[in-house]
């Protein structure tokens, strides 16, 4: 697999650096890079510190805390953890976890 670029501090992550890492995880799991970009844009606008669903969902891909009590808020805000989580779940066919993919 391709090598993963060094992970910058979350607060300084740019859409460009996140896009590079989306490519890495899409290639790693053999899932659509386009779909991953759509989810990240739709869910957080490339903001790893995004909070939604009345404070229940966090990070780039808006992992829902009540649905995933085993995942910490720090993990939810971690760019690599989030992208790995997204790619893994897309690979398993769980795209309905993300509201912006439910009708596609």
XYZ file of N, CA and C in Angstrom:
312
model
N 0.829 -1.201 0.000
C 0.000 0.000 0.000
C 0.871 1.262 0.000
N 0.290 2.388 -0.388
C 1.044 3.630 -0.378
C 1.413 4.006 1.050
N 2.379 4.867 1.189
C 2.761 5.302 2.526
C 1.889 6.460 2.960
N 1.609 6.497 4.233
C 0.767 7.539 4.795
C 1.610 8.763 5.103
N 1.197 9.942 4.619
C 1.932 11.153 4.981
C 1.915 11.344 6.489
N 2.927 11.982 7.012
C 2.985 12.241 8.440
C 1.753 13.029 8.866
N 1.128 12.587 9.932
C -0.098 13.213 10.405
C 0.201 14.525 11.124
N -0.304 15.649 10.591
C -0.099 16.918 11.296
C -0.990 16.996 12.526
N -0.739 17.943 13.376
C -1.605 18.168 14.529
C -3.008 18.435 13.999
N -3.995 17.847 14.646
C -5.377 17.929 14.157
C -5.796 19.365 13.868
N -5.504 20.289 14.747
C -5.959 21.673 14.579
C -5.366 22.329 13.342
N -4.253 21.819 12.845
C -3.630 22.422 11.672
C -3.863 21.600 10.411
N -4.711 20.602 10.489
C -5.037 19.821 9.295
C -5.733 20.715 8.288
N -5.321 20.604 7.039
C -5.941 21.380 5.970
C -6.757 20.437 5.101
N -7.716 20.986 4.349
C -8.435 20.118 3.420
C -7.484 19.369 2.480
N -6.388 20.013 2.088
C -5.425 19.366 1.189
C -4.759 18.174 1.869
N -4.335 18.346 3.122
C -3.678 17.228 3.816
C -4.684 16.114 4.097
N -5.911 16.476 4.383
C -6.956 15.479 4.628
C -7.261 14.733 3.331
N -7.306 15.442 2.220
C -7.552 14.814 0.926
C -6.466 13.794 0.595
N -5.215 14.104 0.922
C -4.116 13.151 0.705
C -4.351 11.884 1.516
N -4.796 12.057 2.747
C -4.994 10.911 3.610
C -6.249 10.133 3.230
N -7.248 10.823 2.676
C -8.412 10.117 2.139
C -7.953 9.176 1.028
N -7.078 9.651 0.150
C -6.557 8.816 -0.936
C -5.868 7.584 -0.363
N -5.067 7.771 0.685
C -4.373 6.646 1.319
C -5.375 5.589 1.793
N -6.391 6.003 2.553
C -7.343 5.035 3.103
C -8.238 4.434 2.022
N -8.596 5.201 1.010
C -9.382 4.659 -0.102
C -8.593 3.559 -0.805
N -7.304 3.809 -1.034
C -6.456 2.796 -1.663
C -6.264 1.586 -0.746
N -6.059 1.842 0.525
C -5.827 0.769 1.493
C -7.001 -0.202 1.558
N -8.213 0.338 1.570
C -9.415 -0.496 1.698
C -10.110 -0.762 0.356
N -9.551 -0.213 -0.715
C -10.132 -0.377 -2.044
C -11.589 0.091 -2.074
N -11.792 1.321 -1.596
C -13.112 1.956 -1.637
C -12.986 3.262 -2.426
N -14.097 3.873 -2.719
C -14.117 5.068 -3.555
C -13.566 6.297 -2.813
N -12.522 6.860 -3.397
C -11.958 8.106 -2.881
C -12.996 9.228 -3.010
N -13.756 9.207 -4.096
C -14.789 10.224 -4.319
C -15.845 10.144 -3.214
N -16.298 8.939 -2.905
C -17.299 8.765 -1.852
C -16.762 9.250 -0.512
N -15.517 8.923 -0.217
C -14.929 9.375 1.050
C -14.872 10.897 1.107
N -14.489 11.536 0.023
C -14.454 12.998 -0.017
C -15.847 13.593 0.157
N -16.843 12.965 -0.455
C -18.227 13.438 -0.318
C -18.656 13.389 1.145
N -18.361 12.284 1.827
C -18.756 12.146 3.236
C -18.076 13.211 4.090
N -16.779 13.379 3.922
C -16.037 14.345 4.754
C -16.529 15.767 4.488
N -16.762 16.107 3.229
C -17.270 17.443 2.882
C -18.662 17.648 3.475
N -19.524 16.667 3.288
C -20.912 16.755 3.738
C -21.022 16.778 5.263
N -20.269 15.921 5.931
C -20.407 15.764 7.380
C -19.714 16.858 8.191
N -18.543 17.312 7.726
C -17.765 18.233 8.577
C -17.113 19.385 7.826
N -17.255 19.411 6.499
C -16.561 20.398 5.675
C -15.055 20.389 5.960
N -14.519 19.176 6.116
C -13.082 18.944 6.345
C -12.588 19.517 7.685
N -13.491 19.635 8.660
C -13.127 20.147 9.984
C -13.071 18.984 10.977
N -11.847 18.578 11.398
C -11.734 17.449 12.324
C -12.319 17.730 13.708
N -12.603 19.002 14.009
C -13.161 19.352 15.316
C -14.666 19.590 15.257
N -15.290 19.274 14.134
C -16.731 19.494 13.973
C -17.535 18.686 14.989
N -18.625 19.314 15.447
C -19.555 18.659 16.368
C -20.954 18.847 15.791
N -21.718 17.772 15.732
C -23.072 17.855 15.183
C -24.042 17.013 15.975
N -25.248 16.898 15.453
C -26.305 16.101 16.089
C -26.465 16.444 17.566
N -26.616 17.733 17.842
C -26.803 18.211 19.223
C -25.698 17.744 20.159
N -24.466 17.737 19.657
C -23.318 17.365 20.478
C -23.016 15.884 20.521
N -23.755 15.081 19.766
C -23.568 13.627 19.807
C -22.581 13.080 18.790
N -22.317 13.825 17.717
C -21.437 13.338 16.657
C -20.222 14.241 16.539
N -19.058 13.627 16.286
C -17.806 14.368 16.346
C -16.868 14.004 15.208
N -16.053 14.979 14.827
C -14.956 14.742 13.903
C -15.309 14.850 12.440
N -14.325 14.486 11.614
C -14.446 14.578 10.155
C -15.642 13.838 9.603
N -15.909 12.651 10.138
C -16.974 11.821 9.582
C -18.159 11.707 10.532
N -18.173 12.585 11.562
C -19.288 12.670 12.500
C -19.673 11.314 13.079
N -18.726 10.704 13.765
C -18.989 9.440 14.462
C -19.941 9.737 15.609
N -21.024 8.993 15.690
C -22.045 9.220 16.700
C -21.646 8.545 18.008
N -21.412 9.354 19.033
C -20.923 8.847 20.321
C -21.877 7.840 20.969
N -23.192 8.124 21.060
C -24.078 7.135 21.685
C -24.094 5.783 20.948
N -23.916 5.804 19.640
C -23.912 4.561 18.869
C -22.588 3.810 18.972
N -21.529 4.522 19.383
C -20.187 3.929 19.456
C -19.535 4.291 20.789
N -20.080 3.766 21.900
C -19.563 4.142 23.222
C -18.124 3.708 23.468
N -17.623 2.794 22.658
C -16.248 2.312 22.814
C -15.226 3.233 22.134
N -15.691 4.241 21.415
C -14.794 5.183 20.734
C -14.754 6.478 21.526
N -13.556 6.938 21.854
C -13.419 8.167 22.646
C -13.617 9.397 21.757
N -13.898 10.532 22.399
C -14.020 11.784 21.646
C -12.694 12.144 20.988
N -11.592 11.838 21.640
C -10.273 12.103 21.049
C -10.097 11.289 19.767
N -10.525 10.033 19.793
C -10.440 9.206 18.579
C -11.336 9.772 17.478
N -12.523 10.225 17.850
C -13.454 10.778 16.868
C -12.875 12.008 16.183
N -12.068 12.781 16.918
C -11.459 13.993 16.367
C -10.143 13.717 15.649
N -9.628 12.506 15.760
C -8.371 12.132 15.117
C -8.626 11.875 13.628
N -7.912 12.605 12.789
C -8.124 12.506 11.339
C -7.929 11.077 10.840
N -6.830 10.456 11.223
C -6.554 9.105 10.729
C -7.542 8.090 11.264
N -7.901 8.191 12.532
C -8.894 7.268 13.088
C -10.204 7.404 12.325
N -10.630 8.653 12.097
C -11.905 8.906 11.411
C -11.914 8.362 9.989
N -10.834 8.610 9.267
C -10.781 8.160 7.873
C -10.686 6.639 7.786
N -9.966 6.033 8.715
C -9.899 4.580 8.766
C -11.290 4.011 9.071
N -11.977 4.608 10.029
C -13.330 4.206 10.404
C -14.261 4.285 9.197
N -14.201 5.405 8.480
C -15.045 5.598 7.304
C -14.746 4.555 6.234
N -13.480 4.407 5.885
C -13.108 3.466 4.820
C -13.500 2.036 5.176
N -13.248 1.646 6.427
C -13.590 0.299 6.879
C -15.095 0.039 6.738
N -15.888 1.019 7.174
C -17.344 0.848 7.125
C -17.879 0.910 5.698
N -17.270 1.714 4.849
C -17.667 1.703 3.438
C -17.362 0.341 2.820
N -16.204 -0.215 3.155
C -15.807 -1.530 2.635
C -16.826 -2.599 3.047
N -17.356 -2.468 4.277
C -18.333 -3.438 4.784
C -19.752 -3.162 4.264
N -19.909 -2.098 3.459
C -21.224 -1.789 2.909
C -22.134 -1.010 3.837
N -21.560 -0.353 4.828
C -22.352 0.381 5.820
C -22.511 1.852 5.473
N -22.714 2.174 4.209
C -22.772 3.583 3.829
C -23.976 4.314 4.430
N -25.004 3.591 4.832
C -26.183 4.252 5.406
C -25.914 4.862 6.788
N -24.709 4.621 7.332
C -24.324 5.269 8.593
C -24.209 6.779 8.417
N -24.030 7.228 7.179
C -23.850 8.645 6.891
C -25.060 9.164 6.141
N -25.708 10.170 6.717
C -26.945 10.702 6.143
C -26.766 11.149 4.699
N -25.608 11.677 4.351
C -25.426 12.163 2.981
C -25.251 11.025 1.972
N -25.144 9.790 2.419
C -25.043 8.652 1.484
C -26.306 7.792 1.480
N -27.229 8.049 2.367
C -28.391 7.157 2.520
C -29.243 7.036 1.272
N -29.343 8.085 0.485
C -30.215 8.044 -0.686
C -29.453 7.728 -1.974
N -28.181 7.320 -1.855
C -27.368 7.046 -3.041
C -27.114 5.557 -3.190
